[in-house]
Coordinates of C-alpha atoms and ligand atoms in Angstrom, one line a residue:
M585 CA -12.2 -4.8 15.8
K586 CA -12.7 -4.4 12.4
F587 CA -10.0 -2.6 10.2
S588 CA -10.4 -1.6 6.5
L589 CA -7.8 -0.4 4.1
T590 CA -7.2 0.7 0.6
T591 CA -4.8 1.3 -1.7
A592 CA -4.4 3.8 -4.9
I593 CA -6.5 2.3 -7.8
D594 CA -3.3 2.1 -10.5
Y595 CA -3.9 3.9 -13.8
T596 CA -4.1 1.5 -16.2
N597 CA -2.4 3.8 -19.2
G598 CA 0.6 2.0 -18.5
A599 CA 2.2 -1.4 -17.0
P600 CA 2.9 -1.9 -13.5
H601 CA 6.4 -1.0 -11.9
I602 CA 7.9 -1.5 -8.5
G603 CA 6.1 1.9 -7.3
H604 CA 2.9 0.5 -7.8
A605 CA 4.1 -2.8 -6.1
Y606 CA 5.5 -1.2 -3.3
E607 CA 2.5 0.3 -2.3
K608 CA 0.6 -3.1 -2.6
V609 CA 3.1 -4.7 -0.6
L610 CA 3.3 -2.4 2.3
A611 CA -0.6 -2.5 2.2
D612 CA -0.4 -6.4 2.4
A613 CA 2.2 -6.0 5.3
I614 CA -0.6 -4.4 7.3
A615 CA -3.5 -6.3 6.2
R616 CA -1.7 -9.6 7.2
Y617 CA -0.7 -8.0 10.4
H618 CA -4.2 -6.6 11.2
R619 CA -5.3 -10.2 10.4
L620 CA -2.8 -11.6 13.1
K621 CA -4.0 -9.4 16.3
G622 CA -7.9 -10.9 15.5
D623 CA -8.9 -7.9 13.4
D624 CA -11.8 -8.2 10.9
V625 CA -10.1 -6.7 7.7
F626 CA -11.2 -5.3 4.6
F627 CA -8.8 -4.6 2.0
L628 CA -9.4 -3.0 -1.1
T629 CA -7.5 -2.4 -4.0
G630 CA -7.9 -2.0 -7.9
V631 CA -7.4 0.0 -11.0
D632 CA -8.8 3.3 -12.3
Q633 CA -9.8 2.6 -15.7
H634 CA -10.9 5.6 -17.2
G635 CA -10.0 9.1 -18.0
Q636 CA -8.0 11.1 -21.0
K637 CA -4.5 9.3 -20.7
V638 CA -6.3 5.9 -21.0
Q639 CA -8.4 7.2 -24.1
Q640 CA -4.9 8.3 -25.9
S641 CA -3.0 5.1 -24.9
A642 CA -5.9 3.2 -26.0
Q643 CA -6.2 5.2 -29.5
K644 CA -2.4 5.2 -30.3
Q645 CA -2.8 1.2 -30.4
G646 CA -5.5 1.2 -32.5
V647 CA -7.6 -0.4 -29.6
A648 CA -11.2 0.2 -27.9
P649 CA -10.6 1.8 -24.5
S650 CA -12.0 -1.6 -22.8
E651 CA -10.0 -3.7 -24.6
F652 CA -7.1 -1.4 -23.9
V653 CA -7.7 -1.8 -20.3
A654 CA -8.6 -5.2 -19.7
G655 CA -4.7 -5.7 -21.2
I656 CA -3.7 -4.1 -18.6
T657 CA -5.5 -4.9 -15.6
A658 CA -4.8 -8.4 -16.4
K659 CA -1.1 -7.6 -16.0
F660 CA -1.7 -5.7 -12.4
L661 CA -3.9 -8.8 -11.6
A662 CA -1.2 -10.9 -12.0
L663 CA 1.5 -9.1 -10.4
W664 CA -0.6 -8.9 -7.1
K665 CA -1.3 -12.9 -7.2
T666 CA 2.8 -13.2 -8.0
L667 CA 3.3 -10.9 -4.8
D668 CA 0.7 -12.6 -2.8
I669 CA -1.1 -9.6 -2.3
S670 CA -4.1 -10.6 0.0
C671 CA -7.1 -8.5 -1.1
D672 CA -10.3 -9.0 -0.1
A673 CA -11.9 -7.2 -2.7
W674 CA -11.0 -6.0 -6.4
A675 CA -11.7 -2.4 -7.5
A676 CA -11.5 -2.2 -11.6
T677 CA -14.0 1.4 -12.2
V678 CA -15.2 -0.3 -15.5
E679 CA -17.3 -2.1 -13.4
P680 CA -21.5 -1.6 -13.4
V681 CA -21.4 -1.8 -9.1
H682 CA -19.3 1.4 -9.3
K683 CA -20.7 3.3 -12.4
H684 CA -24.1 3.0 -10.1
C685 CA -22.7 4.5 -7.0
V686 CA -20.9 7.0 -8.8
Q687 CA -23.9 8.2 -10.9
A688 CA -26.0 8.0 -7.3
M689 CA -23.1 10.4 -5.8
L690 CA -23.8 12.7 -8.5
Q691 CA -27.1 12.3 -8.7
L692 CA -27.4 13.2 -4.7
L693 CA -24.6 15.9 -5.1
W694 CA -26.7 17.9 -7.9
D695 CA -29.6 17.4 -6.0
T696 CA -28.7 19.0 -2.8
G697 CA -27.0 21.8 -4.7
H698 CA -23.3 21.1 -4.7
F699 CA -22.6 21.3 -8.5
Y700 CA -23.3 24.6 -10.4
K701 CA -22.8 24.8 -14.4
S702 CA -20.6 27.5 -15.4
K703 CA -18.2 28.6 -18.4
Q704 CA -14.7 28.1 -18.3
A705 CA -12.2 30.3 -20.5
G706 CA -8.9 29.2 -20.7
Y707 CA -6.0 28.0 -22.5
Y708 CA -6.2 24.7 -24.2
S709 CA -3.6 22.2 -25.3
V710 CA -5.1 20.7 -28.2
R711 CA -2.7 17.9 -28.6
Q712 CA -2.9 17.1 -25.1
E713 CA -6.6 17.5 -24.7
Q714 CA -6.4 19.5 -21.8
F715 CA -6.6 23.2 -20.1
L716 CA -3.2 24.7 -19.0
T717 CA -2.4 26.8 -16.0
D718 CA 0.5 28.9 -15.2
K719 CA 2.0 25.9 -14.2
E720 CA 2.5 24.6 -17.8
R721 CA 4.4 28.0 -18.7
G722 CA 8.2 27.4 -19.4
P723 CA 10.7 30.0 -17.8
D724 CA 9.9 32.4 -20.6
G725 CA 6.0 32.5 -19.7
E726 CA 5.5 30.8 -22.9
F727 CA 4.2 26.9 -23.3
G728 CA 6.5 24.8 -24.8
P729 CA 6.5 23.2 -27.9
E730 CA 5.2 19.6 -26.1
W731 CA 1.7 21.2 -25.8
G732 CA 1.3 21.7 -29.6
E733 CA -1.0 24.1 -30.7
V734 CA -2.8 25.9 -27.7
V735 CA -5.7 27.7 -28.2
L736 CA -8.3 29.9 -26.0
I737 CA -11.4 28.2 -25.8
E738 CA -14.5 28.8 -23.8
E739 CA -16.7 25.3 -22.7
E740 CA -19.5 24.9 -20.6
N741 CA -18.9 22.4 -17.6
Y742 CA -20.2 21.6 -14.0
F743 CA -18.3 22.6 -11.1
F744 CA -18.6 21.2 -7.3
K745 CA -18.4 24.1 -4.7
L746 CA -15.3 23.0 -3.1
A747 CA -14.2 26.1 -1.7
A748 CA -17.3 26.6 0.8
H749 CA -15.7 23.4 2.8
R750 CA -12.6 25.0 3.1
Q751 CA -13.3 25.9 7.2
W752 CA -14.6 22.7 7.7
L753 CA -11.4 20.9 6.3
L754 CA -9.1 23.0 8.1
D755 CA -11.0 22.4 11.6
L756 CA -10.9 18.6 10.6
I757 CA -7.5 18.2 9.9
D758 CA -6.9 20.4 13.7
V759 CA -9.4 18.3 15.7
R760 CA -8.3 14.9 14.7
S761 CA -4.4 16.4 15.3
A762 CA -5.8 17.4 18.6
A763 CA -7.4 13.9 19.5
G764 CA -4.1 11.9 18.4
T765 CA -5.9 10.3 15.4
P766 CA -4.7 13.0 12.8
F767 CA -6.1 12.8 9.3
V768 CA -2.6 12.3 7.9
V769 CA 0.3 10.0 8.8
P770 CA 3.0 10.5 8.8
D771 CA 2.6 13.2 11.2
F772 CA 4.9 15.7 9.0
R773 CA 2.3 15.6 5.9
V774 CA -0.1 17.4 8.3
A775 CA 1.3 20.7 7.7
E776 CA 1.7 20.4 4.2
L777 CA -1.5 19.1 3.9
R778 CA -2.9 22.0 6.2
N779 CA -0.8 24.9 4.0
A780 CA -2.6 23.6 0.9
V781 CA -6.0 24.0 2.3
E782 CA -5.3 27.1 3.7
K783 CA -4.7 28.3 0.3
L784 CA -7.9 26.4 -1.2
S785 CA -10.0 29.3 -3.0
G786 CA -11.3 27.5 -6.5
D787 CA -14.4 24.8 -6.8
L788 CA -13.6 21.6 -8.9
C789 CA -14.6 21.3 -12.5
I790 CA -16.4 17.6 -12.2
S791 CA -17.3 17.3 -15.9
R792 CA -15.7 16.4 -19.1
P793 CA -17.6 17.4 -22.2
K794 CA -18.3 14.2 -24.1
S795 CA -16.8 15.9 -27.5
R796 CA -13.5 16.0 -25.8
L797 CA -13.7 12.3 -23.7
E798 CA -15.7 9.6 -24.2
W799 CA -14.4 7.1 -21.7
G800 CA -15.6 7.7 -18.4
I801 CA -19.1 7.8 -16.3
E802 CA -21.9 9.8 -17.9
L803 CA -23.2 12.5 -15.4
P804 CA -26.6 11.0 -14.8
F805 CA -28.2 14.9 -15.3
D806 CA -26.6 15.6 -17.9
K807 CA -25.7 12.6 -20.8
D808 CA -23.2 15.3 -22.7
F809 CA -20.7 14.8 -20.1
V810 CA -19.0 12.5 -18.2
T811 CA -17.3 12.9 -15.2
Y812 CA -13.7 14.3 -14.1
V813 CA -11.7 10.8 -14.0
W814 CA -10.9 12.0 -10.3
F815 CA -14.2 12.1 -8.9
D816 CA -14.7 8.7 -10.5
A817 CA -11.6 7.2 -8.8
L818 CA -11.7 8.3 -5.4
S819 CA -15.2 6.9 -5.5
N820 CA -13.9 3.4 -5.5
Y821 CA -13.5 3.3 -2.0
V822 CA -16.6 3.4 -1.1
S823 CA -18.1 1.7 -4.1
F824 CA -16.6 -1.4 -4.1
A825 CA -17.0 -1.3 0.0
G826 CA -20.8 -1.5 -0.7
Y827 CA -21.8 2.2 -0.7
D828 CA -24.9 2.9 -2.1
P829 CA -26.0 6.5 -2.2
T830 CA -29.3 6.3 -2.7
P831 CA -31.9 8.0 -0.1
G832 CA -33.2 5.0 2.1
A833 CA -30.8 2.2 1.0
D834 CA -29.2 -0.4 3.5
N835 CA -25.8 0.8 4.0
S836 CA -25.3 -1.8 6.8
L837 CA -22.5 -4.0 5.1
F838 CA -20.7 -0.7 4.1
H839 CA -20.8 0.5 7.7
S840 CA -19.1 -2.5 8.9
R841 CA -16.3 -1.7 6.4
W842 CA -15.8 1.7 7.4
P843 CA -14.0 4.0 7.2
A844 CA -11.0 2.9 6.2
L845 CA -7.2 3.7 6.0
H846 CA -6.3 4.9 2.6
V847 CA -2.5 3.7 1.6
I848 CA -1.6 6.5 -1.1
G849 CA 1.8 7.5 -2.8
K850 CA 2.8 11.8 -1.8
D851 CA 2.2 13.1 -5.3
I852 CA -1.6 12.1 -4.7
M853 CA -2.2 13.4 -1.0
V854 CA -2.6 17.2 -2.5
P855 CA -5.2 18.0 -3.5
P856 CA -7.3 14.7 -4.6
H857 CA -7.0 12.8 -1.2
G858 CA -6.2 15.6 0.9
I859 CA -8.5 18.0 -0.4
Y860 CA -11.7 16.6 -3.2
W861 CA -12.2 13.5 -1.5
P862 CA -12.7 14.5 2.2
I863 CA -15.2 17.6 0.9
M864 CA -17.0 15.1 -1.5
L865 CA -17.5 12.6 1.3
K866 CA -18.5 15.6 3.8
A867 CA -21.0 16.8 1.0
C868 CA -22.9 13.6 0.3
G869 CA -23.8 13.6 4.4
F870 CA -21.0 11.7 6.1
A871 CA -19.9 12.6 9.5
D872 CA -16.7 13.5 10.4
A873 CA -16.4 10.5 12.1
D874 CA -16.5 8.6 9.1
I875 CA -13.7 10.6 7.2
P876 CA -10.8 8.1 6.5
T877 CA -7.6 8.5 7.6
L878 CA -4.6 8.7 4.9
L879 CA -1.4 7.2 5.0
V880 CA 1.0 8.6 2.7
H881 CA 4.1 6.7 1.7
G882 CA 7.4 8.1 -0.3
W883 CA 8.5 7.1 -3.4
W884 CA 11.3 5.0 -4.7
N885 CA 13.4 7.0 -7.1
I886 CA 16.3 5.6 -9.3
A887 CA 19.6 7.0 -8.7
G888 CA 18.0 10.1 -6.8
S889 CA 16.0 10.8 -10.1
K890 CA 11.6 10.0 -10.7
M891 CA 11.4 6.9 -12.3
S892 CA 9.7 7.4 -15.8
K893 CA 8.7 5.5 -19.1
S894 CA 10.8 8.6 -20.7
E895 CA 13.6 8.3 -18.8
G896 CA 13.5 4.0 -19.4
N897 CA 14.5 3.5 -16.2
I898 CA 11.0 1.8 -15.3
V899 CA 11.9 -1.5 -12.6
D900 CA 9.1 -3.9 -13.3
P901 CA 8.1 -5.9 -10.5
A902 CA 7.6 -9.1 -12.0
V903 CA 11.0 -9.2 -13.7
L904 CA 12.5 -8.6 -9.9
A905 CA 10.3 -11.5 -8.8
E906 CA 11.1 -13.9 -11.6
T907 CA 14.9 -13.3 -11.4
F908 CA 15.3 -13.0 -7.0
G909 CA 12.2 -14.7 -5.7
V910 CA 9.2 -13.3 -4.3
A911 CA 10.3 -13.2 -0.6
A912 CA 13.5 -11.1 -1.7
T913 CA 11.6 -9.1 -3.2
R914 CA 8.8 -7.5 -0.8
Y915 CA 11.4 -8.2 1.9
Y916 CA 13.5 -5.3 0.2
L917 CA 10.2 -3.1 -0.7
L918 CA 9.3 -3.2 3.3
S919 CA 12.8 -3.3 4.7
D920 CA 14.9 -0.6 2.7
I921 CA 12.2 2.3 2.7
A922 CA 10.8 4.2 6.0
T923 CA 7.1 5.0 5.8
G924 CA 6.5 8.2 4.5
R925 CA 10.2 8.7 3.3
D926 CA 11.6 8.3 -0.2
S927 CA 14.6 5.6 -1.0
D928 CA 16.5 4.6 -3.8
F929 CA 15.9 1.6 -5.8
S930 CA 18.8 -0.4 -6.4
E931 CA 19.5 -4.5 -7.5
E932 CA 22.7 -4.6 -5.3
R933 CA 21.1 -3.2 -2.2
L934 CA 18.2 -6.0 -3.0
I935 CA 20.8 -8.8 -3.2
L936 CA 22.7 -7.0 -0.4
R937 CA 19.8 -7.2 2.2
Y938 CA 18.4 -10.7 1.0
N939 CA 21.7 -12.1 1.5
T940 CA 22.7 -10.5 4.6
D941 CA 19.2 -10.9 6.2
L942 CA 17.5 -13.9 4.7
A943 CA 20.3 -16.3 3.8
N944 CA 22.6 -15.4 6.4
S945 CA 20.7 -14.4 9.8
L946 CA 17.5 -15.9 9.4
G947 CA 18.6 -19.1 6.7
N948 CA 21.5 -19.7 8.7
L949 CA 20.0 -19.5 12.2
L950 CA 17.0 -21.9 10.9
N951 CA 19.4 -24.2 9.6
R952 CA 21.7 -24.9 12.5
T953 CA 18.9 -24.9 14.9
L954 CA 17.6 -27.3 13.2
S955 CA 20.4 -29.1 12.3
M956 CA 22.0 -29.4 15.7
A957 CA 18.8 -30.4 17.1
K958 CA 18.2 -33.5 15.1
R959 CA 21.9 -34.3 15.3
Y960 CA 21.9 -34.0 19.3
R961 CA 18.5 -34.8 20.3
S962 CA 16.9 -36.4 17.1
G963 CA 14.9 -33.3 16.9
I964 CA 12.8 -33.6 20.1
L965 CA 12.8 -30.6 22.6
K966 CA 12.8 -30.4 26.0
K967 CA 11.0 -27.6 27.4
S968 CA 12.8 -25.4 29.5
D969 CA 13.2 -21.8 30.8
S970 CA 15.1 -19.9 28.9
P971 CA 17.3 -16.3 29.0
L972 CA 16.0 -15.2 25.7
A973 CA 12.2 -15.2 26.8
A974 CA 12.3 -11.5 28.4
F975 CA 14.4 -10.0 24.8
V976 CA 12.3 -12.1 22.5
A977 CA 9.0 -10.4 24.6
E978 CA 10.4 -7.0 24.4
K979 CA 11.1 -7.1 21.1
C980 CA 7.6 -8.7 20.1
A981 CA 5.9 -5.9 22.0
A982 CA 8.3 -3.0 19.8
Y983 CA 7.1 -5.1 16.8
S984 CA 3.5 -4.4 17.5
R985 CA 4.0 -0.7 18.4
R986 CA 5.9 0.1 15.4
M987 CA 3.3 -2.2 12.8
D988 CA 0.7 -0.1 14.5
A989 CA 2.2 3.0 13.6
F990 CA 2.4 1.7 10.2
E991 CA 6.3 1.6 10.5
V992 CA 6.7 -1.7 8.8
H993 CA 10.6 -1.1 8.3
A994 CA 11.1 -0.4 11.8
A995 CA 9.2 -3.8 13.0
I996 CA 11.4 -5.6 10.5
E997 CA 14.6 -4.2 12.7
S998 CA 12.8 -5.2 16.1
T999 CA 12.2 -8.7 14.4
W1000 CA 15.9 -9.3 13.1
E1001 CA 17.1 -7.9 17.1
I1002 CA 15.7 -11.1 17.6
I1003 CA 17.4 -13.2 15.1
V1004 CA 20.8 -11.3 15.6
R1005 CA 20.5 -12.2 19.2
C1006 CA 19.9 -15.4 18.5
N1007 CA 22.7 -16.2 16.4
A1008 CA 24.9 -14.3 19.0
Y1009 CA 23.5 -17.0 21.6
V1010 CA 24.4 -19.9 19.7
E1011 CA 28.2 -18.6 19.5
E1012 CA 27.8 -17.6 23.0
S1013 CA 26.7 -20.9 24.0
A1014 CA 28.5 -23.0 22.1
P1015 CA 26.1 -26.1 21.8
W1016 CA 28.9 -28.6 20.0
K1017 CA 30.7 -27.8 23.3
L1018 CA 27.7 -28.6 25.3
A1019 CA 27.0 -32.0 23.4
K1020 CA 30.3 -33.2 24.4
D1021 CA 30.3 -33.0 27.8
P1022 CA 27.2 -35.3 29.6
A1023 CA 27.0 -32.6 32.7
S1024 CA 26.0 -29.8 30.0
A1025 CA 22.9 -32.0 28.6
E1026 CA 20.4 -29.6 30.4
K1027 CA 22.0 -26.7 29.1
L1028 CA 22.0 -28.1 26.0
D1029 CA 18.4 -28.8 26.3
E1030 CA 17.4 -25.2 27.2
V1031 CA 19.7 -23.6 23.9
L1032 CA 17.9 -25.5 21.7
Y1033 CA 14.7 -24.9 23.3
S1034 CA 15.5 -21.3 23.2
L1035 CA 16.6 -21.1 19.5
A1036 CA 13.4 -23.2 18.4
E1037 CA 11.2 -21.5 20.2
A1038 CA 12.4 -17.7 19.2
L1039 CA 12.3 -18.9 15.9
R1040 CA 8.8 -20.0 16.1
V1041 CA 7.9 -16.7 17.4
V1042 CA 10.1 -15.0 14.2
S1043 CA 8.0 -16.9 11.8
I1044 CA 5.0 -15.4 13.2
L1045 CA 6.1 -11.5 13.4
I1046 CA 7.4 -11.9 9.8
T1047 CA 3.9 -13.8 8.2
P1048 CA 3.1 -9.8 6.7
I1049 CA 6.2 -9.5 5.5
I1050 CA 7.0 -12.7 3.5
P1051 CA 3.9 -15.1 4.3
E1052 CA 5.4 -18.3 1.9
S1053 CA 8.9 -18.1 3.8
A1054 CA 7.2 -17.7 7.0
A1055 CA 4.8 -20.9 6.3
A1056 CA 7.9 -22.8 5.0
I1057 CA 9.8 -22.2 8.0
R1058 CA 6.7 -23.3 10.6
S1059 CA 6.5 -26.5 8.3
Q1060 CA 10.3 -27.1 9.0
L1061 CA 9.5 -26.3 13.1
Q1062 CA 6.3 -28.6 12.6
W1063 CA 4.5 -25.9 14.0
D1064 CA 1.1 -26.0 12.7
G1065 CA -1.0 -24.2 15.6
P1066 CA -3.2 -21.2 14.9
L1067 CA -1.3 -17.9 13.7
S1068 CA -1.8 -15.0 15.9
I1069 CA 0.3 -12.4 17.5
A1070 CA -1.0 -13.3 20.8
R1071 CA 0.5 -16.5 20.4
C1072 CA 4.1 -14.5 19.7
E1073 CA 3.7 -15.4 23.5
W1074 CA 6.7 -17.6 25.0
G1075 CA 6.9 -21.2 25.6
L1076 CA 4.4 -22.8 23.0
L1077 CA 6.8 -25.8 21.8
A1078 CA 5.4 -28.8 24.1
D1079 CA 7.9 -30.6 26.0
G1080 CA 8.5 -33.4 23.7
H1081 CA 7.9 -31.4 20.3
Q1082 CA 9.4 -33.0 17.6
L1083 CA 11.1 -30.3 14.8
G1084 CA 11.5 -31.1 11.1
D1085 CA 14.5 -31.6 9.0
P1086 CA 16.3 -28.7 7.9
V1087 CA 15.9 -27.5 3.7
P1088 CA 17.1 -24.3 3.0
V1089 CA 14.6 -21.5 2.6
F1090 CA 16.8 -18.1 1.7
P1091 CA 19.2 -19.9 -1.4
R1092 CA 21.6 -17.4 -1.4
I1093 CA 21.6 -14.8 -4.3
E1094 CA 24.8 -15.5 -6.0
R1095 CA 25.7 -13.2 -9.0
E1096 CA 28.7 -13.2 -11.0
Ligands
MSP1104 N1 -5.3 6.3 -10.3 C1 -4.5 7.3 -9.6 C2 -5.0 7.3 -8.1 C3 -6.4 7.0 -7.8 S1 -6.6 6.4 -6.4 C4 -8.4 7.0 -6.3 C5 -2.8 7.3 -9.6 N2 -2.1 6.2 -10.3 S2 -0.7 5.5 -10.4 O1 -0.9 4.3 -11.3 O2 -0.2 7.0 -11.2 O3 0.1 5.8 -8.9 C6 -0.8 4.4 -8.1 C7 -0.2 4.9 -6.8 O4 1.5 4.3 -6.9 C8 0.0 6.1 -6.0 O5 -0.7 6.2 -5.0 C9 1.3 7.0 -6.7 O6 1.8 7.5 -5.3 C10 2.1 5.5 -6.6 N3 3.4 5.9 -7.1 C11 3.4 5.9 -8.2 N4 5.2 5.8 -7.9 C12 5.7 6.0 -7.3 C13 6.8 5.4 -7.1 N5 8.0 5.8 -8.0 N6 7.2 5.2 -5.9 C14 6.3 4.7 -4.7 N7 5.0 4.7 -5.1 C15 4.6 5.6 -6.2 O7 -2.3 8.0 -9.0

């Protein structure tokens, strides 16, 4: 089966933070799981490099926008490499292939009558270079000092006939939900989106006059304008998947990678991904079956409030990975938040979860299993029946159901139930006693085989979560068979299998 997924592309107007890292790691875990299932995965992520904010940040630093975005893009790329993000393609919106696609989409929509030119009048903040709406008014009804001088201006722009597709989108949302393949996951977001679509009345301004924004993609039919950054950014999902809107173009590669699952944060569901994007695709001629699915995740907050530059509470994931390691960082970001919900970031929690789940539970299990096997049997296993086999199979099934539903945190819980069960099994069966009694030799073989086999299965299950540690465990088990979910099947360690020596994979984090 094909399985395509994308993440939001990150703005290059500031450095990456843990919110960005969470989304990439979440998508990466899902992508890796689908590779384990044998799916043909296409995983796209990237950076959103155009727009007003970037132009302003570049100006402040006195560098060209292209130079500015190149610097920040390099930081994102380095971070994704550090965090083992296994993307198959990289979307950087300054790329010519993207510009070509966006311009062809704009031209197609212009030629087919989806755009019109019109005068827009409204309050405009000169300092922030943007139109203001009533949302920006303070409690006293005035625009606050942060907006600087506010003037009433009139400007010509191009508009996309968005509202014309309101009913189509409502129907799509309902049909998809009824069919059990909702447009938005988790379920509770569907109502939120539906309400927003119900209220949709206006059209979307898709242009910006170059007189106020130059750092963007030029409208192919009017060189005095660039396109609105969201039109540009959303299109990355198709432009970097090989879509060519030119009439008659060969789109077979694109169709092999489409439709995709879009992994995005809750702040960008309404309106861009939930309203603009499906309508843009529909207007470009996409069939309903080719409208993607949105996986909407929640936010990492700091002590209950939003992370922001002005609060000075931004957590840098590169520093986390450097200080605590990649496994600790990935494991924490994936296990301590329920997909769709918010969570509070805390370094103490990260350390606690690492020490408890990785160093103590899993690390100890691996260490004691390999040590005992070495001490009592020179590391050689005797294939036996196991009292753990059924339990492990049941947890593997739960893991798959949960991963299929993108509930990565819950799939991790299923995995740790195996680990916890194994540790209890060690205590119950007390191999150190069995080893003293020749009559218990068979029982000892059964315990050692069961533990090694469970660890082998666990090493597959944690591959999407902490791939490097999973590989390290397999290497100590000396099991290098092909990796797949199907190979979680019990009993694949052969009779006479030789285990390796124990080497700590998860050294405890000690904090003074
Ligand atoms: N550039 C747009 C997306 C364009 S997609 C065609 C954008 N960029 S962003 O850098 O602001 O955010 C990128 C992603 O990170 C978004 O999905 C956003 O929801 C997510 N997060 C930003 N802050 C976050 C947290 N504090 N926690 C979790 N995710 C958060 O929006």
